[in-house]
Amino acid sequence: DATQIAEALLKRGVIIRNLASYGMNALRITIGTKKQNDTFFKHFLEVIS
């Protein structure tokens, strides 16, 4: 569920866009610096595993 993932990432300091307000079970993630992307993927993989 996209909302649960977004909330878990926010608790880890990773801010992404939850598209639930548009009626979609999806997240919008923008490309950042290499460090930001590494941080995102580290936490994202922890959340979904």
mmCIF file of C-alpha atoms in Angstrom:
data_model
loop_
_atom_site.group_PDB
_atom_site.id
_atom_site.type_symbol
_atom_site.label_atom_id
_atom_site.label_comp_id
_atom_site.label_asym_id
_atom_site.label_seq_id
_atom_site.Cartn_x
_atom_site.Cartn_y
_atom_site.Cartn_z
ATOM 1 C CA ASP A 1 0.000 0.000 0.000
ATOM 2 C CA ALA A 2 1.508 3.299 -1.117
ATOM 3 C CA THR A 3 0.245 5.221 1.917
ATOM 4 C CA GLN A 4 1.938 2.849 4.347
ATOM 5 C CA ILE A 5 5.193 3.050 2.408
ATOM 6 C CA ALA A 6 5.046 6.861 2.291
ATOM 7 C CA GLU A 7 4.405 7.069 6.043
ATOM 8 C CA ALA A 8 7.232 4.651 6.845
ATOM 9 C CA LEU A 9 9.647 6.588 4.649
ATOM 10 C CA LEU A 10 8.603 9.884 6.213
ATOM 11 C CA LYS A 11 9.419 8.472 9.663
ATOM 12 C CA ARG A 12 12.907 7.794 8.295
ATOM 13 C CA GLY A 13 13.224 11.353 6.983
ATOM 14 C CA VAL A 14 12.580 10.509 3.324
ATOM 15 C CA ILE A 15 9.926 12.740 1.770
ATOM 16 C CA ILE A 16 8.082 11.463 -1.293
ATOM 17 C CA ARG A 17 4.728 12.274 -2.859
ATOM 18 C CA ASN A 18 1.805 9.976 -2.063
ATOM 19 C CA LEU A 19 -0.679 10.067 -4.955
ATOM 20 C CA ALA A 20 -3.626 8.773 -2.897
ATOM 21 C CA SER A 21 -5.245 12.216 -3.061
ATOM 22 C CA TYR A 22 -5.515 11.656 -6.827
ATOM 23 C CA GLY A 23 -7.216 8.296 -6.304
ATOM 24 C CA MET A 24 -4.088 6.309 -7.109
ATOM 25 C CA ASN A 25 -2.244 3.735 -5.028
ATOM 26 C CA ALA A 26 1.098 5.112 -6.167
ATOM 27 C CA LEU A 27 4.061 7.214 -5.118
ATOM 28 C CA ARG A 28 5.930 9.928 -7.002
ATOM 29 C CA ILE A 29 9.648 9.938 -6.442
ATOM 30 C CA THR A 30 11.908 12.575 -7.951
ATOM 31 C CA ILE A 31 15.518 12.114 -8.922
ATOM 32 C CA GLY A 32 17.911 13.781 -6.524
ATOM 33 C CA THR A 33 21.619 13.769 -5.954
ATOM 34 C CA LYS A 34 23.484 10.463 -5.786
ATOM 35 C CA LYS A 35 23.536 10.728 -1.995
ATOM 36 C CA GLN A 36 19.786 11.427 -1.848
ATOM 37 C CA ASN A 37 19.042 8.521 -4.184
ATOM 38 C CA ASP A 38 21.264 6.171 -2.178
ATOM 39 C CA THR A 39 19.450 7.216 1.008
ATOM 40 C CA PHE A 40 16.054 6.733 -0.625
ATOM 41 C CA PHE A 41 16.850 3.257 -1.948
ATOM 42 C CA LYS A 42 18.373 2.161 1.368
ATOM 43 C CA HIS A 43 15.245 3.109 3.299
ATOM 44 C CA PHE A 44 12.817 2.026 0.566
ATOM 45 C CA LEU A 45 14.293 -1.469 0.489
ATOM 46 C CA GLU A 46 14.077 -1.671 4.291
ATOM 47 C CA VAL A 47 10.415 -0.625 4.215
ATOM 48 C CA ILE A 48 9.289 -3.045 1.504
ATOM 49 C CA SER A 49 11.192 -6.062 2.811
#
